[in-house]
PDB file of C-alpha atoms in Angstrom:
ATOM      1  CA  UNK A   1     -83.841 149.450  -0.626  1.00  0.00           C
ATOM      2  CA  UNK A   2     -81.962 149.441   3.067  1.00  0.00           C
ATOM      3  CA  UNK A   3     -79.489 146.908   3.150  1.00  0.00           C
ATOM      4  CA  UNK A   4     -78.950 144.723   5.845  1.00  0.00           C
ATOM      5  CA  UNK A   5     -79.445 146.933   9.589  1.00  0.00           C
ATOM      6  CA  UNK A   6     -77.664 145.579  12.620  1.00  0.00           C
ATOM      7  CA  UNK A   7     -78.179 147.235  16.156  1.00  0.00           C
ATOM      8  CA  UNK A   8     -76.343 148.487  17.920  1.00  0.00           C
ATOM      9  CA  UNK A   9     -73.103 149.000  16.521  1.00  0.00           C
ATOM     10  CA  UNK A  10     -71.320 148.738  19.140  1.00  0.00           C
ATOM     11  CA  UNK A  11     -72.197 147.275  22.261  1.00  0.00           C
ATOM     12  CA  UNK A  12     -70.643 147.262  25.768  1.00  0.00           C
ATOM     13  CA  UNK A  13     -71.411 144.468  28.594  1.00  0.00           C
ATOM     14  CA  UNK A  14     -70.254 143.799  32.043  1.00  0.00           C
ATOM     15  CA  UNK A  15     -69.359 140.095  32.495  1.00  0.00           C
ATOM     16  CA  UNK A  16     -72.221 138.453  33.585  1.00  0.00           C
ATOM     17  CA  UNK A  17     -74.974 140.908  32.214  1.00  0.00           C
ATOM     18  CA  UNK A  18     -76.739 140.150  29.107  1.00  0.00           C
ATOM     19  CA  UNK A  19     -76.208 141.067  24.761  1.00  0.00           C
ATOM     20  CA  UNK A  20     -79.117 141.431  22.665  1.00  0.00           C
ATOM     21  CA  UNK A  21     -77.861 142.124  18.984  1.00  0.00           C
ATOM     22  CA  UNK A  22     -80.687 142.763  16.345  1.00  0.00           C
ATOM     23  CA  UNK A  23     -80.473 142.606  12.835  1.00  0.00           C
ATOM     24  CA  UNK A  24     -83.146 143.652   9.747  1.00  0.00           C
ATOM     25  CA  UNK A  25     -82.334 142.059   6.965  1.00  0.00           C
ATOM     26  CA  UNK A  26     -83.364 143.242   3.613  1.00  0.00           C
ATOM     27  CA  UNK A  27     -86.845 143.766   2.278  1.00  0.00           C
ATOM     28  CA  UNK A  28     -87.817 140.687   0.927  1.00  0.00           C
ATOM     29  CA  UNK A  29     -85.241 138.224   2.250  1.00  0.00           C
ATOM     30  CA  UNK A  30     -86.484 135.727   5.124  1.00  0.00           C
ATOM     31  CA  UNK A  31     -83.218 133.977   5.259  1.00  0.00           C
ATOM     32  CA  UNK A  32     -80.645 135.237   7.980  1.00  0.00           C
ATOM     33  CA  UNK A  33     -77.271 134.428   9.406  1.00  0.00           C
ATOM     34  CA  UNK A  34     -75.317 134.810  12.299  1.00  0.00           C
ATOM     35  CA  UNK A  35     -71.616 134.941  12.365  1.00  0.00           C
ATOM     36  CA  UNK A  36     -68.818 135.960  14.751  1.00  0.00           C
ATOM     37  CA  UNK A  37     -65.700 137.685  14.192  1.00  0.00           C
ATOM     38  CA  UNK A  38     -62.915 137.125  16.885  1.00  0.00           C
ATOM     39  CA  UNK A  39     -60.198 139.670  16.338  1.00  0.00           C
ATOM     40  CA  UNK A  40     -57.709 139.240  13.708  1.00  0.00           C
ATOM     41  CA  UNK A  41     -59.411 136.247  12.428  1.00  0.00           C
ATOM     42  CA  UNK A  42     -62.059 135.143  10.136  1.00  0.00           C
ATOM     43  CA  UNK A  43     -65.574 135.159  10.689  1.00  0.00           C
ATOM     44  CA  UNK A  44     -67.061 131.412  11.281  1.00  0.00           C
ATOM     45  CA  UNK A  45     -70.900 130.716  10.934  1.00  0.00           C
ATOM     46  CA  UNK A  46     -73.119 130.734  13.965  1.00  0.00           C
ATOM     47  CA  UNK A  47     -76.462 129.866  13.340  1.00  0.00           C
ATOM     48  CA  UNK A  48     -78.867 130.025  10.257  1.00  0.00           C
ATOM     49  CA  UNK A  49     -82.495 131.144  10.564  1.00  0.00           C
ATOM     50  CA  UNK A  50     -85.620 131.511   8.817  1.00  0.00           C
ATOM     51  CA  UNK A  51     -88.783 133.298   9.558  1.00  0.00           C
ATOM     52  CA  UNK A  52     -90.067 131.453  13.127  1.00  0.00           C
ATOM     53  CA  UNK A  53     -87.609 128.413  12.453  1.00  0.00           C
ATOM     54  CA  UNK A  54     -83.377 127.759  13.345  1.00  0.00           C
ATOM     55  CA  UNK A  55     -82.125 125.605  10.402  1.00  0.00           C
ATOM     56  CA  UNK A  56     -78.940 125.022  11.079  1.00  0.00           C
ATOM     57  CA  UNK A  57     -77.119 126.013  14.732  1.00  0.00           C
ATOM     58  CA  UNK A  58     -74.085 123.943  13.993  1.00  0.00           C
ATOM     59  CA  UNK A  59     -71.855 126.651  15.051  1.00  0.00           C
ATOM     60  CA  UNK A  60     -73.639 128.246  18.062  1.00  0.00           C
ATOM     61  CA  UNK A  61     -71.899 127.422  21.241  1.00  0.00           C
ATOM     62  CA  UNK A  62     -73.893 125.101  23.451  1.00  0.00           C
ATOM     63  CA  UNK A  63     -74.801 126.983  26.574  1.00  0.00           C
ATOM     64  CA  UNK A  64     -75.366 130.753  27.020  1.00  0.00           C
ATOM     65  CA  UNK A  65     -76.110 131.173  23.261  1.00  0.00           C
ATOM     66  CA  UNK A  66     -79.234 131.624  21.293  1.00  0.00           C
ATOM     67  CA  UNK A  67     -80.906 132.832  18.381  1.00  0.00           C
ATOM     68  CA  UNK A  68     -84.665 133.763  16.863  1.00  0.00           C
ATOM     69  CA  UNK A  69     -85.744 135.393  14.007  1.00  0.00           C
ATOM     70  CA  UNK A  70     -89.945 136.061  14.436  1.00  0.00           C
ATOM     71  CA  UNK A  71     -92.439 136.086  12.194  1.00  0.00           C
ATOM     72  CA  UNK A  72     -92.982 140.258  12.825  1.00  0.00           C
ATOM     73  CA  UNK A  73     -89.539 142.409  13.645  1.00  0.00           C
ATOM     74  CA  UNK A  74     -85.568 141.647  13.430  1.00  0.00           C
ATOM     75  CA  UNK A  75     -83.725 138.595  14.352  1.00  0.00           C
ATOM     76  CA  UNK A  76     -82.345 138.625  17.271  1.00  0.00           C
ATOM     77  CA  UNK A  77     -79.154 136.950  18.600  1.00  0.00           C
ATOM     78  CA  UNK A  78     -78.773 136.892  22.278  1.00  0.00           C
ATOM     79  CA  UNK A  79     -75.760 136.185  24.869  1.00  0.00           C
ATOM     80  CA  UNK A  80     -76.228 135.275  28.533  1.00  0.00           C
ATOM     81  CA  UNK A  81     -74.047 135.924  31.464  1.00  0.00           C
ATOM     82  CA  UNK A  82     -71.329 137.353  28.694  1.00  0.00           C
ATOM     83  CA  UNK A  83     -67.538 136.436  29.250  1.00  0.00           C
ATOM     84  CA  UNK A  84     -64.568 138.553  28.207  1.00  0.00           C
ATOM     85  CA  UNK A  85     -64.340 135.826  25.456  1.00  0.00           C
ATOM     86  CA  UNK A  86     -67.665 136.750  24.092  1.00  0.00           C
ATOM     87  CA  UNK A  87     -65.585 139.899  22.607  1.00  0.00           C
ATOM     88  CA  UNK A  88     -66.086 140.046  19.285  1.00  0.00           C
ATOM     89  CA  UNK A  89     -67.436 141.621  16.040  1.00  0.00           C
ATOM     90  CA  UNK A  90     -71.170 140.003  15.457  1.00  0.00           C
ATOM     91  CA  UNK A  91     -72.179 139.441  11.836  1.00  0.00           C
ATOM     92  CA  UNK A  92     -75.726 139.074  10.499  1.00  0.00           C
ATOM     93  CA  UNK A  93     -76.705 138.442   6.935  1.00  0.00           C
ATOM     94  CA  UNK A  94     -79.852 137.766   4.626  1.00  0.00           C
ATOM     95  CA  UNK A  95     -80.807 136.242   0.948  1.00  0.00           C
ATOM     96  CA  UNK A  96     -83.563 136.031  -0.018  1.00  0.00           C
ATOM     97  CA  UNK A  97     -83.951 132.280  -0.834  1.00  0.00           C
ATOM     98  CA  UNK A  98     -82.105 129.411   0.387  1.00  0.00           C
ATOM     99  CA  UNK A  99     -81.094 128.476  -3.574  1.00  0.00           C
ATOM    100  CA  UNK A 100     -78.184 130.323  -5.365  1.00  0.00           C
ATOM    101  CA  UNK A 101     -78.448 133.783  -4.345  1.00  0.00           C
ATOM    102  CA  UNK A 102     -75.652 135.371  -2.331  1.00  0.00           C
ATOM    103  CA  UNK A 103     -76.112 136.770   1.064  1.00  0.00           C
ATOM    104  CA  UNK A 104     -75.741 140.316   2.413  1.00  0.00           C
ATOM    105  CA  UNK A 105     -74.101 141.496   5.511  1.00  0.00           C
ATOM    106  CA  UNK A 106     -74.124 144.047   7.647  1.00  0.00           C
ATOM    107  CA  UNK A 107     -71.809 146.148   9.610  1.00  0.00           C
ATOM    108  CA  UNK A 108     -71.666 144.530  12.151  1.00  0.00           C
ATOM    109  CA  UNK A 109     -71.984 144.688  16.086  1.00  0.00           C
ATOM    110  CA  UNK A 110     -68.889 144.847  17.921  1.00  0.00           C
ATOM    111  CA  UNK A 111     -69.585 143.338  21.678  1.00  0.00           C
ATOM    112  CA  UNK A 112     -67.021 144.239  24.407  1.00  0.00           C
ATOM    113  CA  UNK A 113     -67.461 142.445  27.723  1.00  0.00           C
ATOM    114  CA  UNK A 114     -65.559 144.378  30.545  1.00  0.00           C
TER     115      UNK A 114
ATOM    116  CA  UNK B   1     -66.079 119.635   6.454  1.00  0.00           C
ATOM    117  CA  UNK B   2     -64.482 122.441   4.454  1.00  0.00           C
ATOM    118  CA  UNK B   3     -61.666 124.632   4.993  1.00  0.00           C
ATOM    119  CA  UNK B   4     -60.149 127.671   3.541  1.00  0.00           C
ATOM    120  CA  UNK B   5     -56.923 128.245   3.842  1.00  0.00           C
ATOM    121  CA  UNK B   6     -55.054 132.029   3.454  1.00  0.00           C
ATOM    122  CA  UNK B   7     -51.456 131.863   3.710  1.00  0.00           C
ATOM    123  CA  UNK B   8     -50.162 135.020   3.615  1.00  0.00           C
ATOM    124  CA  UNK B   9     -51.193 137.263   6.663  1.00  0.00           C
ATOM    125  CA  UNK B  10     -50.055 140.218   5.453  1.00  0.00           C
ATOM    126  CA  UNK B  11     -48.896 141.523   1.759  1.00  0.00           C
ATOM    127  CA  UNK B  12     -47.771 144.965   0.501  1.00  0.00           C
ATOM    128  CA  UNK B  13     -47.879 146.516  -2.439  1.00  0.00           C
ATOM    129  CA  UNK B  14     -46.658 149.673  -4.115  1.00  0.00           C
ATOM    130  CA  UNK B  15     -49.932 151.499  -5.612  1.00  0.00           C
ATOM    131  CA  UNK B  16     -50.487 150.828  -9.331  1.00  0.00           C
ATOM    132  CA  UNK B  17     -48.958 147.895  -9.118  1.00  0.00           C
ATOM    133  CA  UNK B  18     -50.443 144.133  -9.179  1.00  0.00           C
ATOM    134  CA  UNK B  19     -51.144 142.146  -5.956  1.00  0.00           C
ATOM    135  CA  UNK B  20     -51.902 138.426  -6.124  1.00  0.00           C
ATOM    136  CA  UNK B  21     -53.417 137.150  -2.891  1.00  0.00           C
ATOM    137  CA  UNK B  22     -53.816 133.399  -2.292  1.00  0.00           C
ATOM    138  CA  UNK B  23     -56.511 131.482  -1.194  1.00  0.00           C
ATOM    139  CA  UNK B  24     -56.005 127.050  -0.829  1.00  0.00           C
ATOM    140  CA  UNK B  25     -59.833 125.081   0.059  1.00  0.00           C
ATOM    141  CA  UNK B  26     -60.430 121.963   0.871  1.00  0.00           C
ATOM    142  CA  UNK B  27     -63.452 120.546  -0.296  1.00  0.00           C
ATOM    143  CA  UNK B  28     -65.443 116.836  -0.982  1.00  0.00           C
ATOM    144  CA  UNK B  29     -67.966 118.512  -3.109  1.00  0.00           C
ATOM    145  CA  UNK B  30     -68.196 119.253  -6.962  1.00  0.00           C
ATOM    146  CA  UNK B  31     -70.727 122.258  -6.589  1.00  0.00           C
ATOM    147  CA  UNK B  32     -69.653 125.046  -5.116  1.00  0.00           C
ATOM    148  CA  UNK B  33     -68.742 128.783  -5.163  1.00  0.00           C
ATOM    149  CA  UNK B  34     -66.039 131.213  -3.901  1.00  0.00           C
ATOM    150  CA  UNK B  35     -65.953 134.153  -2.933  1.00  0.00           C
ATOM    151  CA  UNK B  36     -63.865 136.959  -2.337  1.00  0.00           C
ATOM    152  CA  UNK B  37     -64.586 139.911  -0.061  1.00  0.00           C
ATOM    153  CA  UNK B  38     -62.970 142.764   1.672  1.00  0.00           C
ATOM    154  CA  UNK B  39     -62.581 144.589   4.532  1.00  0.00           C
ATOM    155  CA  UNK B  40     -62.187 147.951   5.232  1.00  0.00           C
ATOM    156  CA  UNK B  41     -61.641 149.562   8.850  1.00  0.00           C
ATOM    157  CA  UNK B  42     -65.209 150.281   8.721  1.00  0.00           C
ATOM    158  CA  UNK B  43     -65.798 146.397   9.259  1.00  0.00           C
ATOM    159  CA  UNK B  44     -68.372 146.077   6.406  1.00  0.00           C
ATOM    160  CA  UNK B  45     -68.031 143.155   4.202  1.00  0.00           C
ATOM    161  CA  UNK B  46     -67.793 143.916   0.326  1.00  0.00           C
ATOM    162  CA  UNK B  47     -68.604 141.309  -2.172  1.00  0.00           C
ATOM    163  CA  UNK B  48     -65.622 141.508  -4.134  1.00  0.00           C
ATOM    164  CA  UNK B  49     -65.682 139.029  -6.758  1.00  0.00           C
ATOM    165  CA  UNK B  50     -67.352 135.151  -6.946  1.00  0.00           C
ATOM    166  CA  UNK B  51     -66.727 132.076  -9.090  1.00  0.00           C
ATOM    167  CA  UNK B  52     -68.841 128.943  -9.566  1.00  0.00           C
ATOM    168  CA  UNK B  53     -66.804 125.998  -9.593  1.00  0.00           C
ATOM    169  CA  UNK B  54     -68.647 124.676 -12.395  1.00  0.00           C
ATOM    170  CA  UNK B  55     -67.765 127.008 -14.660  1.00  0.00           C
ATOM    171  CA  UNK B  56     -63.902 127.395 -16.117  1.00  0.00           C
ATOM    172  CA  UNK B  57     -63.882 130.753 -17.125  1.00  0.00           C
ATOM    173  CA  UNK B  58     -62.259 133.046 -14.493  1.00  0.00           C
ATOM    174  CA  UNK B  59     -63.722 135.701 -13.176  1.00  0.00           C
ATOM    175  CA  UNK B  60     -63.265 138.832 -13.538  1.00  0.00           C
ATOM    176  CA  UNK B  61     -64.573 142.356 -12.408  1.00  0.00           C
ATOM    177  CA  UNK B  62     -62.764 145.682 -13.307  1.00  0.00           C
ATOM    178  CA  UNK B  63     -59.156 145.251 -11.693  1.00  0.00           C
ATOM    179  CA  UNK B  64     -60.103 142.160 -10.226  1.00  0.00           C
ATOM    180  CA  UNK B  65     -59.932 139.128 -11.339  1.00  0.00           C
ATOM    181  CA  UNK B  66     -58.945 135.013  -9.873  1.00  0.00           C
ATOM    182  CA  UNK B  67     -57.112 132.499 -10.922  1.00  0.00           C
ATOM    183  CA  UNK B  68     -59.247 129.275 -10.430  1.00  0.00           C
ATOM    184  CA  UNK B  69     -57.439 126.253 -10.355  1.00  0.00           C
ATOM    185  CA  UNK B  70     -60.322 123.664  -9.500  1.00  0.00           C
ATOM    186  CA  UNK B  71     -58.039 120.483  -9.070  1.00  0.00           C
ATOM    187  CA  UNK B  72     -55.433 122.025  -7.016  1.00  0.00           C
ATOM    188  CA  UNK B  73     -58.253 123.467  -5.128  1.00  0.00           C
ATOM    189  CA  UNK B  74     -56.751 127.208  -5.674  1.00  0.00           C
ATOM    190  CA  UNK B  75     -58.670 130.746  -5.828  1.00  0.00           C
ATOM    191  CA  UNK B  76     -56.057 133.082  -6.043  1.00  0.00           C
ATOM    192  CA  UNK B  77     -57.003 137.005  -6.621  1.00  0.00           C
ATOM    193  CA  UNK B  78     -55.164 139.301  -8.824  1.00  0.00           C
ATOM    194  CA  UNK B  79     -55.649 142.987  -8.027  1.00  0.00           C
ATOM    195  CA  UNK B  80     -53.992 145.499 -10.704  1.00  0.00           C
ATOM    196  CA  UNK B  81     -53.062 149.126 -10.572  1.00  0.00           C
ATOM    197  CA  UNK B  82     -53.472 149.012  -7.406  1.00  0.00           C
ATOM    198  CA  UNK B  83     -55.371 152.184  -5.298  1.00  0.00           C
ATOM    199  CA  UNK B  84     -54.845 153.355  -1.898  1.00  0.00           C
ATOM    200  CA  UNK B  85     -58.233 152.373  -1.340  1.00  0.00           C
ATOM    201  CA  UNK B  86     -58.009 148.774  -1.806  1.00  0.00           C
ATOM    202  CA  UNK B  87     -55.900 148.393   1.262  1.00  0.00           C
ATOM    203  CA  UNK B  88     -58.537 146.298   3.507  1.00  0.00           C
ATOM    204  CA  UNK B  89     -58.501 142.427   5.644  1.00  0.00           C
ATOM    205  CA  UNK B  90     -59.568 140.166   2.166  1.00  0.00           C
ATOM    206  CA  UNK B  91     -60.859 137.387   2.901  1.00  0.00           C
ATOM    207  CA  UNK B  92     -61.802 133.952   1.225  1.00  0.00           C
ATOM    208  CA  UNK B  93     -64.926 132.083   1.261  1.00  0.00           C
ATOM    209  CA  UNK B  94     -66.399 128.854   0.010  1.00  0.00           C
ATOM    210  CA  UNK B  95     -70.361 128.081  -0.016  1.00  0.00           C
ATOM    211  CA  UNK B  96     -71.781 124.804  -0.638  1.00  0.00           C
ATOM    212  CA  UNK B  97     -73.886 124.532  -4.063  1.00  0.00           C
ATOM    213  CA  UNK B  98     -76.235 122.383  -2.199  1.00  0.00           C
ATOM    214  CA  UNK B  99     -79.471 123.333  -1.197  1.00  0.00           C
ATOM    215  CA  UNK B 100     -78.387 123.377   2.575  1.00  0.00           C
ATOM    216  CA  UNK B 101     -78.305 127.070   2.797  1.00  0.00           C
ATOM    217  CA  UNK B 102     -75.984 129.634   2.086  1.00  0.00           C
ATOM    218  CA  UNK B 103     -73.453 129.529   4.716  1.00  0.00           C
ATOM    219  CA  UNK B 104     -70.034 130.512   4.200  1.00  0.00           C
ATOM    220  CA  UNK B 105     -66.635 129.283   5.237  1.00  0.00           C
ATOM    221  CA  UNK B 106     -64.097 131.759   5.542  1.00  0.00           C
ATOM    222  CA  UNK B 107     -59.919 132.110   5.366  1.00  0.00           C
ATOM    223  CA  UNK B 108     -58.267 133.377   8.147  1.00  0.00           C
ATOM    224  CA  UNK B 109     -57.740 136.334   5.825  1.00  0.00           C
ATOM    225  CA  UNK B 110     -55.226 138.332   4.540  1.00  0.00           C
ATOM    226  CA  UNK B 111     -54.245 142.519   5.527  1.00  0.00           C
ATOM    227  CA  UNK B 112     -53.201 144.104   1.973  1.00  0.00           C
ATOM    228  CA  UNK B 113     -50.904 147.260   2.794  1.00  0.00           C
ATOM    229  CA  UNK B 114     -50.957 149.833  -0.324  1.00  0.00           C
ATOM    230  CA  UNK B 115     -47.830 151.875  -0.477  1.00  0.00           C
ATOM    231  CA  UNK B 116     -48.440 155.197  -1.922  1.00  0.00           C
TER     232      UNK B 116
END
């Protein structure tokens, strides 16, 4: 069973050009979630998705931001007109339920805007 | 909202010996779990250990094990004998027990040095 498949690994932007990060989670889970990394800190929640629907965007910034996860293929988290503040180490995990089950990451998707 | 708090940005510690790392959360709630997971260069996040708040027992798994104090809102982790290998970014988390989904919250974290 694959874990959790993010895509690319690592990414490289030019400010103002555009980040598509994808991530499969496991078989069988239809919960996802975004997070971002900002170096030499934490990660913080982003956005939480199931299949077709966003639950809870709390953390997504406002503008430039946004996030789907389709009924067929990966969920996809996608940045706009990137920033050299948009630098960071992307997250995405899955469970399988929304209940007590714990959530798998991935390895990440580190995004460097030049 | 909650908050996890990690206090010590960096520790050391001579291999085979015992670490404890600290981990402070503030919480309203009276279900809940926390987690502990590390980080390697490689960036992936390893489940290292987790405790549900309703139960007392610590836990424990191999060399690691917490020290859950629930009403000084405290999730410490004790790592003994200590391998090169453990030296990673560790990093606290607290989920809601709710049914609101399973976000986390994470600690700043904390970069464990092992000295060989």
């Amino acid at each position: 069973n694959a874990g959790v498949m993010q895509n690319p690994r690592h990414l490289v932007r030019r400010r103002g050009q555009e980040a598509r990060l994808r991530c499969s989670p496991m078989k069988g889970h239809s919960h996802v979630y975004w997070y971002r990394q900002l170096p030499e800190e934490g990660l913080k929640f982003m956005v939480y998705l199931q299949k077709e629907n966003i639950i809870d965007e709390s953390g997504m910034p406002k503008e430039r931001f946004s996030a789907e996860f389709p009924k067929e293929g990966p969920s996809i988290l996608r940045i706009q007109q990137v920033v050299r503040g948009d630098s960071a180490a992307y997250f995405c995990a899955s469970s399988p339920f929304q209940g007590k089950a714990d959530a798998f990451f991935g390895q990440g998707t580190r995004l460097t805007v030049v | 909202a909650q908050t996890v708090t990690q206090s010590q940005p960096e520790m050391s510690v001579q291999e085979a010996e015992t670490v404890t790392l600290s981990c402070t959360y503030d919480t309203s709630e009276s279900d809940y779990y926390l987690f502990w997971y590390k980080q390697p260069p490689s960036r992936q996040m390893i489940l290292v250990i987790r405790q549900e708040a309703y139960k007392q027992q610590n836990a424990t798994e191999n060399r690691f094990s917490v020290n859950f104090q629930k009403a000084a809102k405290s999730f410490s982790l004790k790592i003994s004998d200590s391998q090169l290998g453990d030296a990673a970014m560790y990093f606290c988390a607290y989920r809601s027990g709710g049914n609101a989904g399973n976000m986390l919250t994470f600690g700043g974290g904390t970069r464990l040095m092992v000295k060989p």
